[in-house]
């Protein structure tokens, strides 16, 4: 499941890195779900740990580290899920980040299973894949050049290109050939007028403004971690609703660092400058220099950013002296220097390992209804490899005590009592096995679990003949902002108006009673079933009342308050946007949410299999009933998710 907001996701990374680094030394490494938080009594340690030296396991929810694949069968079983998930969430999949090799391998596996089951491809051009226009965007360091006369300057030590943004107004392309430079004073000093007759067509050289005015406050992370005793309890929907209401009524959160507006100087563009060089490289960190050549992945932009604006680069004082033959401090406005040539382009390209939805159809058996579809989906991506390496069991120990919902809870400094519990858990782990350093975010629960349950449902349906067609969609890029479901619903490969109901599964692997509020072996959190079609919700409840293994449906999250922004954080949003009845099913947030420890050995496979059988039975009822669920229209009291 994607985090609440982009900023929240970035802050979670910052805080997690701090916890794994600074706290790793100050507080023995990390762990979360059931400890004293918000005044609640801690879960007894013997509920959390069940050390077994012979098996090499520590935690009470821990299974084997490895699982030998075995043939799967039509029935939805725990062992079939193990066979699938230990492959999909293996370290070799490298965290399945969208557009990266591990995710590409994961989608190959999903398509291979669809093909083996005899399903029909429903992606692009007769394939199982629907390729998203997703890939790296940035400046290629191999081709980027800045030269003084015939001398090529060294990247990072002599110069770096400035990355264009909407805020800085820097051009996205440099194509300069022996253009003279002219000194234009201090960048951003609008009190100084620039003469167009003198500056037009030249490369303007500026000194950097004072650092305080030029550089925004950094990450937005708190100046210091708060005490865990000050972290409010948000364990379960009701606690989240109460705390969010309290914050709205009394918005006195800990002070945050202010973000300074990025500096922009419009004068070069106004006078028709060919380019801009700012003398400031000596004050840039190595990380900032490297960032100039970073190529983060994203969707293809509609157009080049700042296409007609002059390009810009940051240069060192030594390069400035080379340009003018003397120290930049000795140069006056209007002084001309040598000529420069420059070549680089900030551009998007498709990832060499494309981000892909994987789509398959089982045709319906009833000629009158086979052109209508019942959809089930889950997302195949996770967040890749973390730059921070941590000790696996220490992370779990810390989170077991003070981050009961993983990344939904902040990193904080444990109280003395909490630290003692963390230390005792780590000591138990050390009595069983040595530290294990880890950087791969495997995403077994989020959302390897939903993906493999979807495959099990597909295998069972493949042996059956439902009246309506069944469509299986493995969504891409949920973690990047619900990209795959948005792309599919905006560019459908089957008629959207013919989808009678959709089922989205996200994080269906951890719902034990000590992991989530109202958890247990039959629990499921369900959101959205009645938002567009009350009849769809009635069908689900009717099925649940008449099956041998009924689920204990928790609807506390499905309320207008939208605790933790829950409904708006997964792919069901884009189906609601297209007026398609959809239900979101999850076992809930647990200790390993967006943590290094979200690995296959901690999944409750029996619980996930039971949920899979329930979803299959619900889909069967929808697929075979004479009429499709009636759409009553959106419920205005429920969150719209601004989509």
Coordinates of C-alpha atoms in Angstrom, one line a residue:
X1 CA 0.0 0.0 0.0
X2 CA 1.2 3.4 -0.8
X3 CA 1.9 5.8 2.0
X4 CA -0.4 8.7 2.9
X5 CA 1.3 11.4 0.9
X6 CA 4.5 11.9 -1.0
X7 CA 5.9 14.1 1.7
X8 CA 4.9 11.6 4.4
X9 CA 6.7 8.9 2.3
X10 CA 9.8 11.0 2.0
X11 CA 9.8 11.8 5.7
X12 CA 9.3 8.1 6.6
X13 CA 12.4 7.3 4.6
X14 CA 14.3 10.1 6.5
X15 CA 13.1 9.0 9.9
X16 CA 13.7 5.3 9.1
X17 CA 17.3 6.1 8.0
X18 CA 17.9 8.0 11.1
X19 CA 16.5 5.2 13.2
X20 CA 18.6 2.7 11.4
X21 CA 21.7 4.9 11.7
X22 CA 21.7 7.3 14.6
X23 CA 19.4 5.2 16.7
X24 CA 21.1 2.0 15.8
X25 CA 24.0 3.1 17.8
X26 CA 22.1 5.0 20.5
X27 CA 19.4 2.4 21.0
X28 CA 20.3 -1.1 20.0
X29 CA 18.9 -1.5 16.4
X30 CA 15.2 -1.7 15.6
X31 CA 11.5 -3.4 16.2
X32 CA 7.4 -2.5 16.6
X33 CA 3.9 -3.8 17.0
X34 CA 2.7 -4.4 20.6
X35 CA 4.4 -2.3 23.2
X36 CA 3.6 0.4 25.7
X37 CA 2.5 3.3 23.6
X38 CA -0.1 5.9 24.4
X39 CA -0.5 4.4 27.9
X40 CA -1.5 0.9 26.7
X41 CA -0.1 -2.1 28.4
X42 CA 2.6 -3.9 26.5
X43 CA 2.0 -7.2 24.9
X44 CA 3.8 -9.9 26.8
X45 CA 7.2 -10.7 25.3
X46 CA 6.3 -14.4 25.2
X47 CA 3.5 -13.6 22.7
X48 CA 6.1 -11.9 20.4
X49 CA 8.9 -14.4 20.5
X50 CA 9.1 -18.1 20.2
X51 CA 12.8 -18.9 19.8
X52 CA 13.8 -22.2 18.2
X53 CA 17.5 -22.7 17.9
X54 CA 17.1 -25.8 15.8
X55 CA 15.0 -24.0 13.3
X56 CA 16.9 -20.8 13.6
X57 CA 13.7 -18.8 14.2
X58 CA 13.0 -16.1 16.8
X59 CA 9.6 -14.5 16.4
X60 CA 6.2 -16.1 17.2
X61 CA 4.9 -15.4 13.7
X62 CA 8.1 -16.6 12.0
X63 CA 8.2 -19.5 9.5
X64 CA 11.2 -20.9 7.6
X65 CA 13.6 -18.6 5.8
X66 CA 13.3 -20.7 2.6
X67 CA 10.6 -22.7 1.0
X68 CA 11.1 -25.3 -1.7
X69 CA 8.6 -24.7 -4.5
X70 CA 6.1 -27.5 -5.2
X71 CA 3.3 -27.9 -7.8
X72 CA 0.2 -25.8 -7.1
X73 CA -3.3 -27.1 -7.4
X74 CA -6.7 -25.6 -8.2
X75 CA -7.7 -25.3 -4.5
X76 CA -6.6 -22.2 -2.7
X77 CA -4.2 -23.4 0.0
X78 CA -1.6 -22.1 2.3
X79 CA 1.2 -24.2 0.8
X80 CA 0.4 -22.9 -2.7
X81 CA 0.6 -19.4 -1.4
X82 CA 4.0 -20.2 0.2
X83 CA 5.3 -21.6 -3.1
X84 CA 4.3 -18.4 -4.9
X85 CA 5.3 -15.8 -2.3
X86 CA 8.7 -17.2 -1.4
X87 CA 9.5 -16.7 -5.1
X88 CA 7.9 -13.3 -5.7
X89 CA 9.2 -11.7 -2.5
X90 CA 12.7 -13.3 -2.6
X91 CA 15.8 -11.2 -2.2
X92 CA 16.5 -11.9 -5.9
X93 CA 13.5 -9.7 -6.8
X94 CA 15.3 -6.7 -5.2
X95 CA 12.2 -5.2 -3.7
X96 CA 10.2 -5.1 -7.0
X97 CA 10.4 -1.3 -7.4
X98 CA 8.5 -0.1 -10.5
X99 CA 10.5 0.1 -13.7
X100 CA 13.5 -1.8 -12.2
X101 CA 14.8 -5.3 -13.0
X102 CA 13.3 -7.0 -9.9
X103 CA 9.8 -5.8 -10.7
X104 CA 10.3 -6.8 -14.3
X105 CA 11.2 -10.3 -13.2
X106 CA 8.1 -10.3 -10.9
X107 CA 5.7 -9.4 -13.8
X108 CA 7.3 -12.1 -15.9
X109 CA 6.5 -14.6 -13.2
X110 CA 2.8 -13.4 -13.0
X111 CA 2.4 -13.5 -16.8
X112 CA 4.0 -16.9 -16.9
X113 CA 1.4 -18.2 -14.4
X114 CA -1.5 -16.6 -16.3
X115 CA -0.2 -18.4 -19.4
X116 CA 0.2 -21.7 -17.7
X117 CA -3.3 -21.5 -16.3
X118 CA -4.7 -21.1 -19.9
X119 CA -6.0 -17.5 -19.4
X120 CA -6.3 -15.2 -22.3
X121 CA -3.9 -12.2 -22.6
X122 CA -5.7 -8.9 -22.2
X123 CA -2.8 -6.4 -22.3
X124 CA -1.4 -4.5 -25.2
X125 CA -1.1 -6.0 -28.7
X126 CA -2.3 -9.5 -27.7
X127 CA 0.1 -9.8 -24.8
X128 CA -0.4 -10.1 -21.0
X129 CA 1.4 -6.7 -20.5
X130 CA 0.2 -3.2 -20.5
X131 CA 3.3 -1.0 -20.5
X132 CA 3.2 2.2 -18.6
X133 CA 5.1 5.3 -20.0
X134 CA 7.4 5.1 -16.9
X135 CA 11.1 5.5 -16.7
X136 CA 14.1 7.5 -15.7
X137 CA 14.2 11.3 -16.2
X138 CA 17.3 13.3 -15.7
X139 CA 20.6 14.3 -17.3
X140 CA 22.9 11.6 -18.7
X141 CA 26.4 12.0 -17.2
X142 CA 27.9 10.0 -20.1
X143 CA 26.9 12.6 -22.7
X144 CA 26.8 15.8 -20.6
X145 CA 29.7 18.2 -21.4
X146 CA 30.9 21.7 -20.5
X147 CA 34.0 23.0 -22.2
X148 CA 36.1 26.2 -22.1
X149 CA 37.5 26.6 -25.6
X150 CA 38.9 23.1 -26.3
X151 CA 39.2 22.0 -22.7
X152 CA 36.6 19.7 -21.3
X153 CA 35.7 20.3 -17.7
X154 CA 35.4 17.5 -15.2
X155 CA 31.9 16.7 -13.9
X156 CA 31.3 17.1 -10.2
X157 CA 34.8 18.6 -9.4
X158 CA 34.5 21.5 -12.0
X159 CA 30.8 21.7 -12.7
X160 CA 27.4 20.1 -12.5
X161 CA 24.3 20.9 -14.5
X162 CA 21.3 22.5 -12.8
X163 CA 18.3 20.2 -12.9
X164 CA 15.2 22.1 -14.2
X165 CA 12.2 22.4 -12.0
X166 CA 9.0 24.4 -12.3
X167 CA 10.3 26.5 -9.4
X168 CA 13.8 27.4 -10.6
X169 CA 12.8 28.0 -14.3
X170 CA 16.1 26.5 -15.6
X171 CA 16.0 25.2 -19.2
X172 CA 16.1 21.5 -19.9
X173 CA 18.5 21.5 -22.8
X174 CA 22.0 22.9 -23.4
X175 CA 23.4 23.2 -27.0
X176 CA 26.0 25.9 -26.9
X177 CA 29.0 26.2 -29.3
X178 CA 31.8 28.6 -28.4
X179 CA 29.5 31.2 -26.8
X180 CA 31.2 34.1 -24.9
X181 CA 30.7 34.5 -21.2
X182 CA 29.9 37.8 -19.4
X183 CA 29.8 38.5 -15.7
X184 CA 26.4 39.5 -14.5
X185 CA 26.9 40.0 -10.7
X186 CA 25.1 38.0 -8.0
X187 CA 22.3 35.6 -9.0
X188 CA 19.0 36.7 -7.7
X189 CA 20.0 40.3 -7.1
X190 CA 17.1 41.9 -9.0
X191 CA 18.2 45.4 -7.8
X192 CA 20.9 45.2 -10.6
X193 CA 19.4 45.7 -14.0
X194 CA 21.0 43.7 -16.9
X195 CA 21.5 45.3 -20.2
X196 CA 19.9 43.2 -23.0
X197 CA 22.2 44.8 -25.6
X198 CA 25.2 43.6 -23.7
X199 CA 23.9 40.2 -22.4
X200 CA 21.8 38.9 -25.3
X201 CA 23.1 35.6 -26.7
X202 CA 25.8 35.3 -24.1
X203 CA 26.4 32.9 -21.2
X204 CA 25.8 34.9 -18.0
X205 CA 28.2 34.1 -15.1
X206 CA 26.9 34.9 -11.6
X207 CA 28.2 34.5 -8.1
X208 CA 25.9 32.4 -5.9
X209 CA 23.7 34.3 -3.4
X210 CA 24.4 33.9 0.3
X211 CA 23.8 30.3 1.2
X212 CA 21.0 31.0 3.6
X213 CA 19.0 32.7 0.9
X214 CA 19.8 30.1 -1.7
X215 CA 19.3 26.8 0.1
X216 CA 16.0 25.6 1.4
X217 CA 15.8 23.8 4.8
X218 CA 16.6 20.2 4.1
X219 CA 14.5 17.1 4.7
X220 CA 11.7 18.4 6.9
X221 CA 12.6 15.7 9.5
X222 CA 12.2 16.9 13.1
X223 CA 15.2 18.5 14.7
X224 CA 15.2 15.7 17.3
X225 CA 13.1 12.6 17.8
X226 CA 10.2 12.9 20.1
X227 CA 9.9 10.6 23.1
X228 CA 7.8 7.5 22.3
X229 CA 5.8 8.4 25.4
X230 CA 4.5 11.5 23.5
X231 CA 3.4 9.5 20.4
X232 CA -0.4 9.2 20.4
X233 CA -1.9 5.8 20.1
X234 CA -3.4 5.2 16.6
X235 CA -3.7 1.5 16.8
X236 CA -7.0 0.7 15.0
X237 CA -9.5 2.8 13.2
X238 CA -11.2 4.2 16.3
X239 CA -8.0 5.3 17.9
X240 CA -6.9 6.9 14.6
X241 CA -10.2 8.8 14.2
X242 CA -10.0 10.1 17.8
X243 CA -6.4 11.3 17.4
X244 CA -7.0 12.9 14.0
X245 CA -10.0 14.7 15.4
X246 CA -7.9 15.9 18.3
X247 CA -5.3 17.2 16.0
X248 CA -7.9 19.1 13.9
X249 CA -9.4 20.6 17.0
X250 CA -6.0 21.5 18.5
X251 CA -3.4 21.8 15.7
X252 CA -0.3 22.1 17.9
X253 CA 1.9 19.5 16.4
X254 CA 5.6 19.6 17.1
X255 CA 7.2 22.5 15.2
X256 CA 8.4 21.6 11.7
X257 CA 11.2 23.2 9.8
X258 CA 10.0 25.8 7.3
X259 CA 10.7 25.2 3.6
X260 CA 12.2 28.2 1.9
X261 CA 11.0 29.0 -1.5
X262 CA 13.6 28.0 -4.2
X263 CA 15.4 31.0 -5.5
X264 CA 14.7 32.0 -9.1
X265 CA 16.2 34.8 -11.2
X266 CA 14.1 35.7 -14.3
X267 CA 16.6 38.2 -15.6
X268 CA 18.6 35.9 -17.9
X269 CA 15.5 34.8 -19.8
X270 CA 14.3 38.4 -20.1
X271 CA 17.6 39.6 -21.6
X272 CA 17.8 36.6 -24.0
X273 CA 20.8 34.9 -22.4
X274 CA 22.0 31.7 -24.0
X275 CA 22.9 30.1 -20.7
X276 CA 23.7 30.6 -17.0
X277 CA 26.8 29.6 -15.0
X278 CA 26.6 30.1 -11.2
X279 CA 29.8 30.1 -9.1
X280 CA 28.8 27.9 -6.2
X281 CA 30.2 24.4 -6.6
X282 CA 32.7 24.7 -3.8
X283 CA 29.8 25.0 -1.3
X284 CA 27.9 22.0 -2.6
X285 CA 28.1 18.7 -0.8
X286 CA 29.1 15.5 -2.6
X287 CA 25.5 14.3 -2.3
X288 CA 24.2 17.4 -4.0
X289 CA 26.7 17.1 -6.8
X290 CA 25.7 13.5 -7.3
X291 CA 22.1 14.5 -7.3
X292 CA 22.6 16.6 -10.4
X293 CA 23.0 13.4 -12.4
X294 CA 20.4 11.4 -10.6
X295 CA 17.7 9.9 -12.8
X296 CA 14.6 9.2 -10.7
X297 CA 11.9 7.2 -12.4
X298 CA 8.5 8.7 -13.2
X299 CA 5.7 8.9 -15.8
X300 CA 6.5 10.6 -19.1
X301 CA 6.0 14.4 -18.8
X302 CA 3.4 15.9 -21.1
X303 CA 6.1 18.3 -22.4
X304 CA 9.7 19.3 -21.7
X305 CA 10.1 21.4 -18.6
X306 CA 11.1 25.1 -19.2
X307 CA 11.8 24.2 -22.8
X308 CA 12.5 27.8 -23.9
X309 CA 14.5 28.9 -20.9
X310 CA 18.3 29.2 -20.8
X311 CA 20.1 26.1 -19.3
X312 CA 22.2 26.6 -16.2
X313 CA 25.2 24.9 -14.5
X314 CA 27.0 25.4 -11.2
X315 CA 30.8 25.9 -11.5
X316 CA 33.7 26.0 -9.2
X317 CA 35.7 29.2 -8.3
X318 CA 38.7 27.7 -10.2
X319 CA 36.6 27.4 -13.3
X320 CA 35.4 31.0 -12.9
X321 CA 39.0 32.1 -12.6
X322 CA 39.8 30.2 -15.8
X323 CA 37.0 31.9 -17.6
X324 CA 38.1 35.4 -16.7
X325 CA 41.8 35.0 -16.0
X326 CA 41.4 36.2 -12.4
X327 CA 39.5 35.5 -9.2
X328 CA 35.8 36.0 -9.6
X329 CA 35.9 38.5 -6.7
X330 CA 38.0 40.8 -8.9
X331 CA 35.5 40.7 -11.9
X332 CA 33.0 43.5 -12.4
X333 CA 29.6 43.3 -14.0
X334 CA 29.9 43.5 -17.8
X335 CA 33.4 41.9 -18.0
X336 CA 33.6 39.3 -20.8
X337 CA 35.6 36.2 -20.7
X338 CA 36.4 33.1 -22.7
X339 CA 33.9 31.1 -24.8
X340 CA 32.1 28.0 -23.6
X341 CA 30.5 25.1 -25.2
X342 CA 27.8 22.9 -23.5
X343 CA 25.8 19.9 -24.3
X344 CA 23.3 18.1 -22.1
X345 CA 19.6 17.4 -22.0
X346 CA 17.2 16.7 -19.2
X347 CA 14.8 14.2 -20.7
X348 CA 12.6 11.2 -20.0
X349 CA 13.1 7.8 -21.5
X350 CA 11.3 4.5 -21.1
X351 CA 12.8 2.2 -18.6
X352 CA 14.8 -0.7 -20.2
X353 CA 12.9 -3.0 -17.8
X354 CA 9.4 -1.5 -18.4
X355 CA 6.9 -1.0 -15.6
X356 CA 3.9 -3.1 -16.6
X357 CA 0.4 -4.0 -15.6
X358 CA -0.3 -7.7 -16.2
X359 CA -3.8 -8.4 -17.4
X360 CA -5.5 -11.7 -18.2
X361 CA -9.1 -12.8 -18.8
X362 CA -11.0 -16.0 -18.3
X363 CA -13.9 -15.8 -20.8
X364 CA -17.4 -16.3 -19.4
X365 CA -19.5 -19.3 -20.3
X366 CA -22.8 -17.5 -20.8
X367 CA -23.1 -15.9 -24.3
X368 CA -25.4 -13.2 -22.8
X369 CA -23.1 -12.3 -20.0
X370 CA -19.6 -13.1 -21.2
X371 CA -19.0 -9.5 -22.3
X372 CA -19.4 -8.4 -18.7
X373 CA -16.5 -8.7 -16.3
X374 CA -15.8 -9.3 -12.6
X375 CA -12.4 -7.9 -11.8
X376 CA -9.8 -8.8 -9.1
X377 CA -6.6 -7.0 -8.7
X378 CA -3.5 -6.5 -6.5
X379 CA -0.3 -4.5 -7.0
X380 CA 2.9 -6.1 -8.0
X381 CA 5.4 -3.4 -7.0
X382 CA 7.1 -2.5 -3.8
X383 CA 9.8 0.1 -2.9
X384 CA 13.1 -1.6 -4.0
X385 CA 16.4 -1.5 -2.1
X386 CA 16.9 0.9 0.8
X387 CA 20.2 2.8 0.9
X388 CA 20.3 2.2 4.7
X389 CA 21.5 -1.2 5.8
X390 CA 20.1 -2.4 9.2
X391 CA 20.1 -5.4 11.4
X392 CA 17.0 -7.4 10.6
X393 CA 16.1 -8.6 14.2
X394 CA 16.9 -5.3 15.7
X395 CA 14.5 -3.5 13.4
X396 CA 11.8 -6.0 14.4
X397 CA 12.5 -5.6 18.1
X398 CA 12.3 -1.8 18.0
X399 CA 9.1 -1.9 15.9
X400 CA 7.5 -4.6 18.0
X401 CA 7.7 -2.2 20.9
X402 CA 7.2 1.3 19.5
X403 CA 6.0 1.1 15.9
X404 CA 3.1 -1.2 16.0
X405 CA 1.9 -0.2 12.5
X406 CA 5.4 0.0 10.9
X407 CA 5.9 3.1 8.8
X408 CA 2.5 4.5 9.8
X409 CA 4.1 5.3 13.2
X410 CA 6.9 7.7 13.6
X411 CA 10.4 6.9 14.7
X412 CA 10.7 8.0 18.4
X413 CA 13.1 7.6 21.3
X414 CA 11.9 4.8 23.6
X415 CA 11.3 5.3 27.3
X416 CA 13.5 3.4 29.7
X417 CA 10.9 0.7 30.1
X418 CA 10.4 0.4 26.3
X419 CA 14.2 0.3 25.8
X420 CA 14.5 -2.5 28.3
X421 CA 11.9 -4.5 26.3
X422 CA 13.7 -3.8 23.0
X423 CA 17.0 -4.9 24.6
X424 CA 15.4 -8.1 25.9
X425 CA 13.9 -8.9 22.5
X426 CA 17.3 -8.4 20.8
X427 CA 19.0 -10.5 23.5
X428 CA 16.6 -13.3 22.7
X429 CA 17.3 -13.0 19.0
X430 CA 21.0 -13.0 19.6
X431 CA 20.7 -16.2 21.6
X432 CA 19.3 -17.9 18.5
X433 CA 21.3 -16.3 15.5
X434 CA 23.9 -13.8 14.6
X435 CA 22.9 -10.3 13.3
X436 CA 21.7 -10.2 9.7
X437 CA 22.3 -7.0 7.8
X438 CA 19.6 -6.2 5.3
X439 CA 18.8 -3.5 2.8
X440 CA 16.1 -5.2 0.6
X441 CA 12.5 -4.1 1.0
X442 CA 10.9 -7.4 0.0
X443 CA 7.3 -6.4 0.2
X444 CA 6.0 -9.8 1.1
X445 CA 2.8 -8.5 2.7
X446 CA 2.7 -5.2 0.7
X447 CA 1.6 -6.5 -1.8
X448 CA 3.2 -9.8 -2.6
X449 CA 0.4 -11.3 -0.5
X450 CA -2.4 -9.8 -2.5
X451 CA -0.6 -10.8 -5.8
X452 CA -0.2 -14.5 -4.9
X453 CA -3.8 -14.7 -3.5
X454 CA -4.9 -13.3 -6.9
X455 CA -2.9 -16.0 -8.7
X456 CA -4.5 -18.7 -6.5
X457 CA -8.0 -17.3 -7.3
X458 CA -7.0 -17.4 -11.0
X459 CA -5.9 -21.0 -10.7
X460 CA -9.2 -22.0 -9.1
X461 CA -11.3 -20.1 -11.7
X462 CA -9.3 -21.6 -14.5
X463 CA -11.0 -25.0 -13.7
X464 CA -14.4 -23.5 -13.6
X465 CA -16.9 -21.9 -16.0
X466 CA -18.4 -18.7 -14.5
X467 CA -21.2 -17.0 -16.5
X468 CA -19.5 -13.6 -16.7
X469 CA -15.8 -13.2 -17.7
X470 CA -13.2 -12.8 -15.0
X471 CA -10.4 -10.3 -15.5
X472 CA -7.2 -10.4 -13.4
X473 CA -5.2 -7.2 -13.2
X474 CA -1.8 -7.1 -11.5
X475 CA -1.4 -3.3 -11.0
X476 CA 1.9 -1.6 -11.4
X477 CA 3.2 1.5 -9.5
X478 CA 0.8 1.6 -6.6
X479 CA 3.7 2.6 -4.4
X480 CA 4.4 5.5 -6.8
X481 CA 0.9 7.0 -6.6
X482 CA -1.5 4.4 -7.9
X483 CA 0.0 4.8 -11.4
X484 CA -0.9 1.4 -12.9
X485 CA -4.5 1.4 -11.9
X486 CA -4.8 5.0 -13.1
X487 CA -3.2 4.0 -16.5
X488 CA -5.4 1.0 -16.8
X489 CA -8.6 2.9 -16.1
X490 CA -7.6 5.8 -18.3
X491 CA -6.4 3.4 -21.1
X492 CA -8.5 0.3 -20.6
X493 CA -7.8 -2.9 -22.5
X494 CA -11.3 -4.1 -21.8
X495 CA -14.5 -1.9 -21.8
X496 CA -14.6 -0.3 -18.4
X497 CA -18.4 0.1 -18.6
X498 CA -18.6 -3.7 -18.8
X499 CA -16.9 -4.2 -15.4
X500 CA -19.7 -5.0 -13.1
X501 CA -17.6 -5.2 -9.9
X502 CA -14.0 -5.0 -8.8
X503 CA -12.1 -6.5 -5.9
X504 CA -8.7 -5.0 -4.8
X505 CA -6.5 -6.8 -2.3
X506 CA -3.6 -5.1 -0.6
X507 CA -1.7 -6.5 2.4
X508 CA -3.6 -9.7 3.1
X509 CA -0.8 -11.5 4.9
X510 CA -0.9 -10.3 8.5
X511 CA -4.0 -10.1 10.6
X512 CA -3.2 -11.9 13.8
X513 CA -5.0 -10.7 16.9
X514 CA -1.8 -9.2 18.4
X515 CA -0.9 -7.5 15.1
X516 CA -4.0 -5.6 14.2
X517 CA -7.1 -4.3 16.0
X518 CA -9.9 -6.8 15.8
X519 CA -7.5 -9.3 14.2
X520 CA -7.8 -13.1 14.3
X521 CA -7.7 -16.1 12.0
X522 CA -10.9 -15.1 10.1
X523 CA -10.6 -11.3 10.2
X524 CA -10.7 -9.0 7.2
X525 CA -10.9 -5.2 6.9
X526 CA -13.3 -4.2 4.2
X527 CA -13.8 -0.7 2.7
X528 CA -15.9 0.7 -0.1
X529 CA -18.3 -2.1 -1.0
X530 CA -21.3 0.2 -0.7
X531 CA -19.9 3.5 -1.9
X532 CA -21.4 3.2 -5.4
X533 CA -23.5 0.1 -5.1
X534 CA -25.3 -0.8 -1.9
X535 CA -26.3 -4.0 -3.7
X536 CA -22.7 -5.0 -4.1
X537 CA -22.2 -4.8 -0.4
X538 CA -25.3 -6.8 0.2
X539 CA -24.0 -9.5 -2.1
X540 CA -20.8 -9.7 -0.1
X541 CA -22.5 -9.9 3.2
X542 CA -24.9 -12.6 1.9
X543 CA -22.1 -14.7 0.6
X544 CA -20.3 -14.4 3.9
X545 CA -23.4 -15.5 5.8
X546 CA -23.7 -18.7 3.7
X547 CA -20.2 -20.1 3.3
X548 CA -18.5 -22.8 5.5
X549 CA -15.7 -20.4 6.4
X550 CA -17.3 -17.0 7.1
X551 CA -15.0 -14.0 7.6
X552 CA -15.1 -11.7 10.6
X553 CA -15.5 -8.4 8.6
X554 CA -14.1 -5.3 10.3
X555 CA -15.9 -2.2 8.8
X556 CA -14.5 0.3 11.3
X557 CA -12.1 1.7 8.7
X558 CA -15.0 2.2 6.2
X559 CA -16.3 5.5 7.6
X560 CA -16.5 9.1 6.4
X561 CA -13.6 10.0 8.8
X562 CA -11.2 8.0 6.6
X563 CA -8.7 7.2 9.3
X564 CA -5.1 7.2 8.2
X565 CA -6.4 8.3 4.8
X566 CA -7.0 4.6 4.4
X567 CA -9.4 4.4 1.5
X568 CA -7.4 6.8 -0.6
X569 CA -4.1 4.9 -0.4
X570 CA -4.6 1.9 -2.8
X571 CA -5.8 1.1 -6.3
X572 CA -9.6 1.0 -5.6
X573 CA -9.6 4.8 -5.8
X574 CA -9.2 4.7 -9.6
X575 CA -12.1 2.3 -10.1
X576 CA -14.4 4.5 -8.0
X577 CA -13.3 7.4 -10.2
X578 CA -14.7 5.5 -13.2
X579 CA -18.0 4.6 -11.4
X580 CA -17.1 0.9 -11.0
X581 CA -18.3 -0.7 -7.8
X582 CA -15.2 -1.8 -5.9
X583 CA -14.3 -3.3 -2.6
X584 CA -10.9 -3.0 -0.9
X585 CA -9.9 -6.0 1.2
X586 CA -6.9 -6.1 3.6
X587 CA -5.9 -7.8 6.8
X588 CA -4.4 -4.4 8.0
X589 CA -1.2 -2.6 8.8
X590 CA 1.2 -4.5 11.0
X591 CA 4.7 -4.2 12.3
X592 CA 6.5 -4.8 9.1
X593 CA 4.7 -2.2 6.9
X594 CA 7.3 -0.6 4.7
X595 CA 10.1 -2.1 6.7
X596 CA 13.1 -4.2 5.8
X597 CA 11.4 -7.0 7.7
X598 CA 8.4 -7.5 5.4
X599 CA 9.5 -11.0 4.3
X600 CA 7.8 -14.2 3.4
X601 CA 8.5 -16.0 6.7
X602 CA 6.2 -13.7 8.6
X603 CA 3.0 -14.2 6.5
X604 CA 0.0 -16.0 8.0
X605 CA -0.6 -18.2 5.0
X606 CA -3.7 -20.0 6.4
X607 CA -5.4 -16.7 7.0
X608 CA -4.5 -15.4 3.5
X609 CA -5.8 -18.7 1.9
X610 CA -9.1 -18.3 3.8
X611 CA -9.4 -14.8 2.5
X612 CA -8.7 -16.0 -1.0
X613 CA -11.4 -18.6 -0.8
X614 CA -13.8 -15.9 0.4
X615 CA -12.9 -13.5 -2.4
X616 CA -13.3 -16.4 -4.9
X617 CA -16.8 -17.2 -3.6
X618 CA -17.8 -13.6 -3.7
X619 CA -16.6 -13.2 -7.3
X620 CA -18.4 -16.4 -8.2
X621 CA -21.7 -15.1 -6.8
X622 CA -21.3 -11.8 -8.8
X623 CA -20.3 -13.6 -11.9
X624 CA -23.2 -16.0 -11.9
X625 CA -26.1 -13.9 -10.7
X626 CA -28.6 -12.9 -13.4
X627 CA -28.2 -9.1 -12.9
X628 CA -25.1 -7.0 -12.3
X629 CA -25.0 -5.0 -9.0
X630 CA -27.1 -1.9 -9.3
X631 CA -25.2 1.4 -9.1
X632 CA -26.9 3.9 -6.8
X633 CA -24.3 6.6 -7.3
X634 CA -21.5 7.9 -5.1
X635 CA -22.1 8.4 -1.4
X636 CA -21.3 12.1 -0.8
X637 CA -20.5 11.5 2.8
X638 CA -17.5 9.3 2.0
X639 CA -14.0 10.5 1.0
X640 CA -13.5 11.4 -2.6
X641 CA -9.7 11.2 -2.5
X642 CA -9.6 14.3 -4.8
X643 CA -9.7 12.1 -7.9

